[in-house]
mmCIF file of C-alpha atoms in Angstrom:
data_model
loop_
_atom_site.group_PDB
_atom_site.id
_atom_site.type_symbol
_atom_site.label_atom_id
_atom_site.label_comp_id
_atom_site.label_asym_id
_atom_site.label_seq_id
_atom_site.Cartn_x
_atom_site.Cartn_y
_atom_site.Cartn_z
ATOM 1 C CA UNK A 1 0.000 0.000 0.000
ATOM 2 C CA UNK A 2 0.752 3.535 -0.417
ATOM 3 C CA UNK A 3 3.050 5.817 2.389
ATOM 4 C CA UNK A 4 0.876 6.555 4.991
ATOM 5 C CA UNK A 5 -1.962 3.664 4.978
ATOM 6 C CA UNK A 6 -1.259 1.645 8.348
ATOM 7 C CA UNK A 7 1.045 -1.203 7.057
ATOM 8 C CA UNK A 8 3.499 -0.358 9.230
ATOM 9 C CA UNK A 9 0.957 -0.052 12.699
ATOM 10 C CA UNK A 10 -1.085 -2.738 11.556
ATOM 11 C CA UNK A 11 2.177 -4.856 12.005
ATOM 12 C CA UNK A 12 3.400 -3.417 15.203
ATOM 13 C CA UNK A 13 -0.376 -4.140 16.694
ATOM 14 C CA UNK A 14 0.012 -8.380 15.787
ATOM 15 C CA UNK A 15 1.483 -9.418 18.832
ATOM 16 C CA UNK A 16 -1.219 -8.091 20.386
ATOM 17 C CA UNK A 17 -3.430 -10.570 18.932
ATOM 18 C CA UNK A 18 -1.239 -13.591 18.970
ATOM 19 C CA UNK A 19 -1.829 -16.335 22.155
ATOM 20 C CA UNK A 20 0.148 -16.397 25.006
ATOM 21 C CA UNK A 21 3.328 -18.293 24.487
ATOM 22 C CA UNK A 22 3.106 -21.936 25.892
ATOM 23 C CA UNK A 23 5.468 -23.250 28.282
ATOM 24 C CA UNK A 24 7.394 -25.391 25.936
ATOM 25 C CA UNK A 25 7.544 -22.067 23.312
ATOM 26 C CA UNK A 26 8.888 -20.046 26.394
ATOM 27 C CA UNK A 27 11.858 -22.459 26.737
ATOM 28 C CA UNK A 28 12.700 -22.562 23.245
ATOM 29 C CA UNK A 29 12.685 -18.873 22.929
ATOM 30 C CA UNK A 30 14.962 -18.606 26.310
ATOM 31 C CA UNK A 31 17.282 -21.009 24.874
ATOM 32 C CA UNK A 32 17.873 -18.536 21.638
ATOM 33 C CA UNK A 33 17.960 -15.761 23.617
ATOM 34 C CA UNK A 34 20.385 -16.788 25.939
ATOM 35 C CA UNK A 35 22.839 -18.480 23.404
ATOM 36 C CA UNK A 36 22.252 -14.206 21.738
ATOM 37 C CA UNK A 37 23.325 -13.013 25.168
ATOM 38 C CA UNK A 38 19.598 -11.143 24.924
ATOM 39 C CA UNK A 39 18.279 -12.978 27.916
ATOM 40 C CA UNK A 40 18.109 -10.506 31.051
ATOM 41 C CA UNK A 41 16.820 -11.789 34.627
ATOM 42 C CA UNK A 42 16.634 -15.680 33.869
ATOM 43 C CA UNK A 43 13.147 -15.477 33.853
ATOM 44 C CA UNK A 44 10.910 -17.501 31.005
ATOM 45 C CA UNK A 45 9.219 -14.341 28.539
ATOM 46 C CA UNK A 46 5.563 -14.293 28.629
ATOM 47 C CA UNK A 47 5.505 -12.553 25.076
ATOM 48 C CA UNK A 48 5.802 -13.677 22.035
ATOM 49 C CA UNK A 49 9.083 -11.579 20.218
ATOM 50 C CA UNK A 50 8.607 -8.931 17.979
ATOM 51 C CA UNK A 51 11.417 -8.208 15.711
ATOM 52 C CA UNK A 52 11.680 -5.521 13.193
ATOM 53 C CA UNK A 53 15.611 -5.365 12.042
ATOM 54 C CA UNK A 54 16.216 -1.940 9.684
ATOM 55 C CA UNK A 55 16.644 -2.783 5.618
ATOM 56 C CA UNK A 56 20.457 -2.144 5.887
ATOM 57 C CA UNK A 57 20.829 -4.955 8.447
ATOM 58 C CA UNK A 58 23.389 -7.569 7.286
ATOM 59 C CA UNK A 59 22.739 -11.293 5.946
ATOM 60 C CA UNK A 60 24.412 -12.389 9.501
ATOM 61 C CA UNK A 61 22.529 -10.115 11.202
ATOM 62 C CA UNK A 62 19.553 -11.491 9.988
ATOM 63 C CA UNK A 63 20.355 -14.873 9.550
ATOM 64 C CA UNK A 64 23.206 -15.474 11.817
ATOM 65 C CA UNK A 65 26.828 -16.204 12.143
ATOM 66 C CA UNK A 66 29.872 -14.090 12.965
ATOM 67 C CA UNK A 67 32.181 -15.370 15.094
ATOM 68 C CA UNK A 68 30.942 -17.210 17.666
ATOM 69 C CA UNK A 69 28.201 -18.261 15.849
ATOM 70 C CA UNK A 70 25.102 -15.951 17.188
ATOM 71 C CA UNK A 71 21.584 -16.374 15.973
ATOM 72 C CA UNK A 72 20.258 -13.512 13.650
ATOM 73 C CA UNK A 73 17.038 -11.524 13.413
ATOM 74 C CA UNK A 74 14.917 -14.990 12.047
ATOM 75 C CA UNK A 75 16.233 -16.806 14.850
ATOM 76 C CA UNK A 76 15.377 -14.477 17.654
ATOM 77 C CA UNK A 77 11.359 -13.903 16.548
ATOM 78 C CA UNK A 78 11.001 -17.817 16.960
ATOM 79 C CA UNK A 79 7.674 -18.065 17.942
ATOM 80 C CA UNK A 80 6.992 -14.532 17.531
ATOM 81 C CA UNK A 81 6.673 -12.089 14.621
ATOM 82 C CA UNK A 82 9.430 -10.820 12.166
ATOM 83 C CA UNK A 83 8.778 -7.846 10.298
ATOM 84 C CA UNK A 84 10.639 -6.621 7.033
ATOM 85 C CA UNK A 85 9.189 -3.071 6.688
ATOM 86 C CA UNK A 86 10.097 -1.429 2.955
ATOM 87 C CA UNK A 87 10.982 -5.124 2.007
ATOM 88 C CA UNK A 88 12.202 -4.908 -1.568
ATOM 89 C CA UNK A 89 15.218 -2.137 0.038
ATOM 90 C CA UNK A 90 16.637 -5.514 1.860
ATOM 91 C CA UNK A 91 19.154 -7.178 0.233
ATOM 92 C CA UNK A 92 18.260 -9.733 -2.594
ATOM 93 C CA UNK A 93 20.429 -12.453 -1.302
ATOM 94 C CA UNK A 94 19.093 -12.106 2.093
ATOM 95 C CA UNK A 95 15.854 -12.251 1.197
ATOM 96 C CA UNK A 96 16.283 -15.377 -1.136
ATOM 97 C CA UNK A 97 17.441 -16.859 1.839
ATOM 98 C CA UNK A 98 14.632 -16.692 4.185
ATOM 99 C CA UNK A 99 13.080 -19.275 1.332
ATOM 100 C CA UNK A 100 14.126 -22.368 3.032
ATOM 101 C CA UNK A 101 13.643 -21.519 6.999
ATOM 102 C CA UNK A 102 10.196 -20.358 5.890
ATOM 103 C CA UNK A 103 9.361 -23.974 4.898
ATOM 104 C CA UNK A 104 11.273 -25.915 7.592
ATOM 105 C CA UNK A 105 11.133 -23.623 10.470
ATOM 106 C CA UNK A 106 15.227 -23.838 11.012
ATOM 107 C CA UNK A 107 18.547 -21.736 9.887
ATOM 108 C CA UNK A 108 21.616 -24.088 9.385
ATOM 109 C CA UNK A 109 24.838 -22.523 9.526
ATOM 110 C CA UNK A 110 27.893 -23.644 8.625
ATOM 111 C CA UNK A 111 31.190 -21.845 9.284
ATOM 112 C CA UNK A 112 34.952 -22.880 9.653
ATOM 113 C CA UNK A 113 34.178 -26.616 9.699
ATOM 114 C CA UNK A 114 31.407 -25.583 12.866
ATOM 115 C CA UNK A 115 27.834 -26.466 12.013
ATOM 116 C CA UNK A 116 24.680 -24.929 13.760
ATOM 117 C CA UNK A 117 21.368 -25.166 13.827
ATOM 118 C CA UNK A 118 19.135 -22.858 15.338
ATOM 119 C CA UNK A 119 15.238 -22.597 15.122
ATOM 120 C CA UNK A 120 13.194 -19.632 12.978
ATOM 121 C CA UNK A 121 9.600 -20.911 12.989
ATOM 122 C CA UNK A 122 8.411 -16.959 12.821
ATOM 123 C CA UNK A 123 4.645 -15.266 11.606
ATOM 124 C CA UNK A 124 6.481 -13.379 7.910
ATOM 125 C CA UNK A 125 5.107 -9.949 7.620
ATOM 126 C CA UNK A 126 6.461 -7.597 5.204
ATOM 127 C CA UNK A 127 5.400 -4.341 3.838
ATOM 128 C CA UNK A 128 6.182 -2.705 0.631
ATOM 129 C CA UNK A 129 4.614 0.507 -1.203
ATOM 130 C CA UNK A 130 3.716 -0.594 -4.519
ATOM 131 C CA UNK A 131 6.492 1.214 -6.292
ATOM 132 C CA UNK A 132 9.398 3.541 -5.819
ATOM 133 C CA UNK A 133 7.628 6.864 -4.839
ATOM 134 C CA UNK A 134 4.809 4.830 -3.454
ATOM 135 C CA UNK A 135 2.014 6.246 -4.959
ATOM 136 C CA UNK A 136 1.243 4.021 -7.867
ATOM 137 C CA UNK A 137 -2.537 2.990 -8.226
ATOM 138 C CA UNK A 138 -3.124 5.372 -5.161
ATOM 139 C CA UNK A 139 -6.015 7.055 -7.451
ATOM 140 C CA UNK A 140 -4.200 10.265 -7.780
ATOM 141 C CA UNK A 141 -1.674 11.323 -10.330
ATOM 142 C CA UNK A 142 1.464 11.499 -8.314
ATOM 143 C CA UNK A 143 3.566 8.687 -9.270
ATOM 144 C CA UNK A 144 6.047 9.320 -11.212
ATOM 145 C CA UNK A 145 7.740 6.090 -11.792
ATOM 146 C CA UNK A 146 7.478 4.477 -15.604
ATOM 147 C CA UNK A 147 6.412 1.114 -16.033
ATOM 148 C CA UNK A 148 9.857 -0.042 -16.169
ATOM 149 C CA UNK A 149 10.734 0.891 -12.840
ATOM 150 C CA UNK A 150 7.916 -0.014 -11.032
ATOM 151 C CA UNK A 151 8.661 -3.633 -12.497
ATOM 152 C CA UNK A 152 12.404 -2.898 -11.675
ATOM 153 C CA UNK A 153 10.956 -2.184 -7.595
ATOM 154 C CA UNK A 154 9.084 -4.967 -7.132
ATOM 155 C CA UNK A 155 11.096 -7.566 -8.965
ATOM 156 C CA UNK A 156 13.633 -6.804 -5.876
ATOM 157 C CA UNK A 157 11.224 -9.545 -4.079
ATOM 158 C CA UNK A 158 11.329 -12.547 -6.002
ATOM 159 C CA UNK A 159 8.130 -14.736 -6.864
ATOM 160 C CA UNK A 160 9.054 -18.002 -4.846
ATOM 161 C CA UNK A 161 9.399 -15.602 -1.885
ATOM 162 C CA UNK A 162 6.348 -13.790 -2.699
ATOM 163 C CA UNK A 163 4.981 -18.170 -2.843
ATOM 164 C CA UNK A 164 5.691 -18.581 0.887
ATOM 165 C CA UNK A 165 3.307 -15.461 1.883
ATOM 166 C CA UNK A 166 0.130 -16.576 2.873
ATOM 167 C CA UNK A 167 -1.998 -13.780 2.678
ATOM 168 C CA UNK A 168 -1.231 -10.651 0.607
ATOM 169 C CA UNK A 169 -3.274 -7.697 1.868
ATOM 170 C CA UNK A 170 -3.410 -4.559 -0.018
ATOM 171 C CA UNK A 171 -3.856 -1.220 1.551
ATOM 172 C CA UNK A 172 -5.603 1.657 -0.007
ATOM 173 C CA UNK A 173 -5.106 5.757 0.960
ATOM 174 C CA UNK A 174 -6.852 6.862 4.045
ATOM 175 C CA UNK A 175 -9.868 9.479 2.733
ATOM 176 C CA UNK A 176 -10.518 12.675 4.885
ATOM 177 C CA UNK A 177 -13.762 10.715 5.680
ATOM 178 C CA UNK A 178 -12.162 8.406 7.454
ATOM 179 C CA UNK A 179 -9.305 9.913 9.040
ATOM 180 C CA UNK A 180 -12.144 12.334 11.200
ATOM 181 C CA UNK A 181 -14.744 9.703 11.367
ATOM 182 C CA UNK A 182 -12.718 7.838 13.727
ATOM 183 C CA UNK A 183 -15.140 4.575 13.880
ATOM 184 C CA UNK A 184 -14.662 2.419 16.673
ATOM 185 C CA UNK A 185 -12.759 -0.908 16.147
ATOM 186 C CA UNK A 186 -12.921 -4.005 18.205
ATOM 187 C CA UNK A 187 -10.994 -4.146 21.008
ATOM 188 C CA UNK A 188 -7.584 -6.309 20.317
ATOM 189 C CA UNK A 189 -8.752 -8.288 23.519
ATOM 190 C CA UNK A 190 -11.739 -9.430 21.633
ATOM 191 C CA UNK A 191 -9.747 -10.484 19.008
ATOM 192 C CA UNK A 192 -7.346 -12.044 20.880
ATOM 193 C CA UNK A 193 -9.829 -14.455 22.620
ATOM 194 C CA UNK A 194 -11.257 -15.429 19.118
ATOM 195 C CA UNK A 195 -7.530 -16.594 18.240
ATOM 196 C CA UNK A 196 -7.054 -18.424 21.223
ATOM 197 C CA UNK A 197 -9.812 -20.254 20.858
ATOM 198 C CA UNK A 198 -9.344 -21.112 17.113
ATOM 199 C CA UNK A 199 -5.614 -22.356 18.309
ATOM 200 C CA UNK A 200 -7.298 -24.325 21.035
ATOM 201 C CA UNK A 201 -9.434 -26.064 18.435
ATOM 202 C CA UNK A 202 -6.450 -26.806 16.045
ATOM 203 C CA UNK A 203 -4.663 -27.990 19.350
ATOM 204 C CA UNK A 204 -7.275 -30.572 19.741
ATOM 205 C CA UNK A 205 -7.569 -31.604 16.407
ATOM 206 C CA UNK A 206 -4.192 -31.871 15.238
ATOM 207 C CA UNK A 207 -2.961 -33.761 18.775
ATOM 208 C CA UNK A 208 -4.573 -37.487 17.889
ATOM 209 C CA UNK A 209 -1.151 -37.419 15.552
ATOM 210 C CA UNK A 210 2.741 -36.884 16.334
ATOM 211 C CA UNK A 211 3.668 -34.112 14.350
ATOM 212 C CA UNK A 212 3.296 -30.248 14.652
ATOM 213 C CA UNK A 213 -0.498 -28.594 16.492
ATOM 214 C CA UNK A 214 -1.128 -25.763 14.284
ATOM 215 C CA UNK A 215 -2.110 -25.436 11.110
ATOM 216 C CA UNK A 216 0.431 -23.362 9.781
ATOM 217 C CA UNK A 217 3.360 -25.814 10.475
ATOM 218 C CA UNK A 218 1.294 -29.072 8.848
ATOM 219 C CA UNK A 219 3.392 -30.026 6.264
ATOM 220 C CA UNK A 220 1.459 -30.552 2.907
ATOM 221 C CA UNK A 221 0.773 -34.499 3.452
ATOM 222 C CA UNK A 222 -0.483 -33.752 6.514
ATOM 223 C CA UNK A 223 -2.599 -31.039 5.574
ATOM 224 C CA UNK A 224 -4.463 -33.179 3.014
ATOM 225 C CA UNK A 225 -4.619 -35.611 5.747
ATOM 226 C CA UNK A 226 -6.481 -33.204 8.499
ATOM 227 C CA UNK A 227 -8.230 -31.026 6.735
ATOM 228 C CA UNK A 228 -11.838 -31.858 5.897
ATOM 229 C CA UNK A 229 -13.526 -29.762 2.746
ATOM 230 C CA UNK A 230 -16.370 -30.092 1.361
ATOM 231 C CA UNK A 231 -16.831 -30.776 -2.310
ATOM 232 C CA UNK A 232 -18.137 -27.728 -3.323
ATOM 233 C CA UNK A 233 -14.853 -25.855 -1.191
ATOM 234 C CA UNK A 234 -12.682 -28.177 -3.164
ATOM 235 C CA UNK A 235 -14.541 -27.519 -6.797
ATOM 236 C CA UNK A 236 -13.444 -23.787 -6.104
ATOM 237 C CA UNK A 237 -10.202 -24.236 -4.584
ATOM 238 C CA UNK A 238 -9.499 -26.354 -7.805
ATOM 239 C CA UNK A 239 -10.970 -23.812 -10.519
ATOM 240 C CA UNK A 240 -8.700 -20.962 -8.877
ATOM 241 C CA UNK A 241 -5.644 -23.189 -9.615
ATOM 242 C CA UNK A 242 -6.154 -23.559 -13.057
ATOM 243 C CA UNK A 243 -7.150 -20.028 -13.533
ATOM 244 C CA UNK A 244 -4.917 -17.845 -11.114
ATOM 245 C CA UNK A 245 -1.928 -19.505 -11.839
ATOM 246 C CA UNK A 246 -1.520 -20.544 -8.316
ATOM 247 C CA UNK A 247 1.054 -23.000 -7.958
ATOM 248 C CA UNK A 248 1.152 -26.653 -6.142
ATOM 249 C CA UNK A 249 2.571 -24.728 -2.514
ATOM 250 C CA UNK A 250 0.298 -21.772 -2.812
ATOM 251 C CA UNK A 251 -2.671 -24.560 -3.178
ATOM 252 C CA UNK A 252 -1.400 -26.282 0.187
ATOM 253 C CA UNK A 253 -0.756 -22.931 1.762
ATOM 254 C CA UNK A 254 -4.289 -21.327 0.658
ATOM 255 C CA UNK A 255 -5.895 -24.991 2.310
ATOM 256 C CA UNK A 256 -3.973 -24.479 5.710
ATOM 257 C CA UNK A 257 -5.187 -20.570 5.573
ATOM 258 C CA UNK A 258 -8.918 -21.737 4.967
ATOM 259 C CA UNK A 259 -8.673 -24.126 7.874
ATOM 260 C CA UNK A 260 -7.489 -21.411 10.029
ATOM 261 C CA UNK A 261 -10.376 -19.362 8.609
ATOM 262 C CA UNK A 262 -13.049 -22.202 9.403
ATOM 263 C CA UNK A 263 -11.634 -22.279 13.049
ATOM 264 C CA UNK A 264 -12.512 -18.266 13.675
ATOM 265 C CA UNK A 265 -15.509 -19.403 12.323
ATOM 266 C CA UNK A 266 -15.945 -22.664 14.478
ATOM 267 C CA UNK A 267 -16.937 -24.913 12.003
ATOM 268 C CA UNK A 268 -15.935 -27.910 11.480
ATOM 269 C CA UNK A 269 -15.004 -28.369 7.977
ATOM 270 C CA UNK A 270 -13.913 -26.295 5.127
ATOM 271 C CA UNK A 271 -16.210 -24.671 3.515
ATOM 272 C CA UNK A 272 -17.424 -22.756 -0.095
ATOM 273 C CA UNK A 273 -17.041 -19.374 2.296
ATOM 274 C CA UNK A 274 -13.683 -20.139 3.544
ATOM 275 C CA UNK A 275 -12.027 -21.210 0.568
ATOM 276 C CA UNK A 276 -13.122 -17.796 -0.946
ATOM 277 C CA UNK A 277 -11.942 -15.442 1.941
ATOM 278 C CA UNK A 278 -8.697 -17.450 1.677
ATOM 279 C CA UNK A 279 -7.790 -17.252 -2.193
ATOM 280 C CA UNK A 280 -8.989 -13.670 -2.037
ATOM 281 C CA UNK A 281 -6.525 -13.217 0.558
ATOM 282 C CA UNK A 282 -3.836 -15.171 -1.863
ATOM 283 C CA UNK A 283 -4.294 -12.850 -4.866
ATOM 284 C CA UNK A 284 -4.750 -9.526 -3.896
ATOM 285 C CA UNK A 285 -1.942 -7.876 -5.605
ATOM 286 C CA UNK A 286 -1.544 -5.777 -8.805
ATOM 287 C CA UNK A 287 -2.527 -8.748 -10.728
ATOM 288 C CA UNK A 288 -4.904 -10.222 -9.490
ATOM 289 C CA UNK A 289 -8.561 -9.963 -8.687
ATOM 290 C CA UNK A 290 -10.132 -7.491 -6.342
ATOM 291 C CA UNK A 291 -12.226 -8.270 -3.290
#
């Protein structure tokens, strides 16, 4: 979205929403903390981390290394939320990285014949204006970038990256309406009982098996395995595959995101309703459809 639309609060306002860290989840982020030197009082947190590391940071800083080995930025929002504000001004071969701890929830570094692994199972979010000046599609005429280099901008973040996102949200300029208005919202406590309780009910579905208890970790077996949708969900899931070019991950990823959605909704299986919110979710970008 454009300068100035709330990507950048909406973000900050997350962990708000997010449950409490479990027991096991506070250990695991001690134990990264402590091995960062971060860890102050030698008491378990209670939060779940939010990280937001600056565009210029390094690809050790955000993936670790130096010597000793140290986790990065990835490493230390285990459990938590990372966010990559103005994400196509981070390095390219940074970013390319974050492809393979995004699927397998781990960095692996290797250094002088020393070999580490340290977990990075993190919530993504990234924020990007949709070109250079920021103001392209805004409805006004002040972009002044040429189709070249708004293709230049936003090829910075690759498509397979871009594949790993679950939802893609796009923002639109606040009007003078609503900046006075001021409408009241729901309270982030509200919210953040609704989202407990939809992790409680993945908790109890997913625990029958050995094997991660959210939906967001299932691996794509699994997810095929635990997810019941109904024929007319699957129909639709199916026709926006062939037609959106939506590849063989994005059609796993858009299923575990339309399980999630059935669980705010407490029902029980996929539905027609989910399926929609979800692939709406997947393709709202430049190119694709609006909701």
């Amino acid at each position: 979205g454009p300068p100035g639309s709330g990507k950048t609060m909406l973000a900050r306002r997350l962990p708000g929403l997010l449950p409490p860290l479990t027991r096991r989840e506070a250990i695991e982020v001690a134990r990264v903390h402590s091995v960062a030197g971060l860890l102050m009082g030698g008491c378990l947190p209670e939060q779940r981390p939010f990280r937001a590391p600056h565009h210029s940071v390094s690809y050790a800083g955000l993936h670790g290394g130096g010597s000793p080995l140290r986790p990065g930025e990835l490493s230390l929002a285990h459990h938590g939320v990372l966010f990559l504000d103005e994400l196509p001004e981070f390095r390219r071969d940074a970013l390319e990285m974050l492809r393979q701890p995004l699927e397998e929830g781990c960095v692996r570094l290797s250094r002088a014949g020393r070999w580490l692994e340290f977990p990075a199972r993190v919530l993504l979010v990234g924020a990007m204006t949709p070109c250079a000046c920021g103001f392209h599609g805004d409805g006004s005429d002040r972009c002044c970038c040429d189709p070249a280099a708004i293709a230049r901008y936003r090829g910075r973040v690759s498509g397979p990256l871009l594949d790993r996102m679950d939802l893609h949200v796009r923002l639109s300029s606040l009007t003078v309406d609503e900046m006075t208005s001021c409408p009241e919202g729901e309270a982030s406590g509200l919210v953040s009982r609704r989202v407990a309780a939809a992790r409680e009910r993945q908790f109890h579905r997913l625990a029958a098996e050995d094997g991660p208890l959210t939906n967001a970790a299932m691996p794509p077996g699994r997810v095929r395995r635990a997810v019941r949708v109904t024929d007319a969900a699957l129909a639709l899931l199916g026709e926006a595959m062939r037609t959106s070019g939506l590849t063989a991950r994005g059609f796993d990823r858009v299923l575990r995101v339309a399980r999630t959605v059935a669980d705010l909704d407490e029902a029980e299986a996929v539905e027609v309703v989910h399926v929609a919110e979800a692939v709406q979710y997947r393709l709202q970008t430049d190119g694709g459809p609006r909701p």
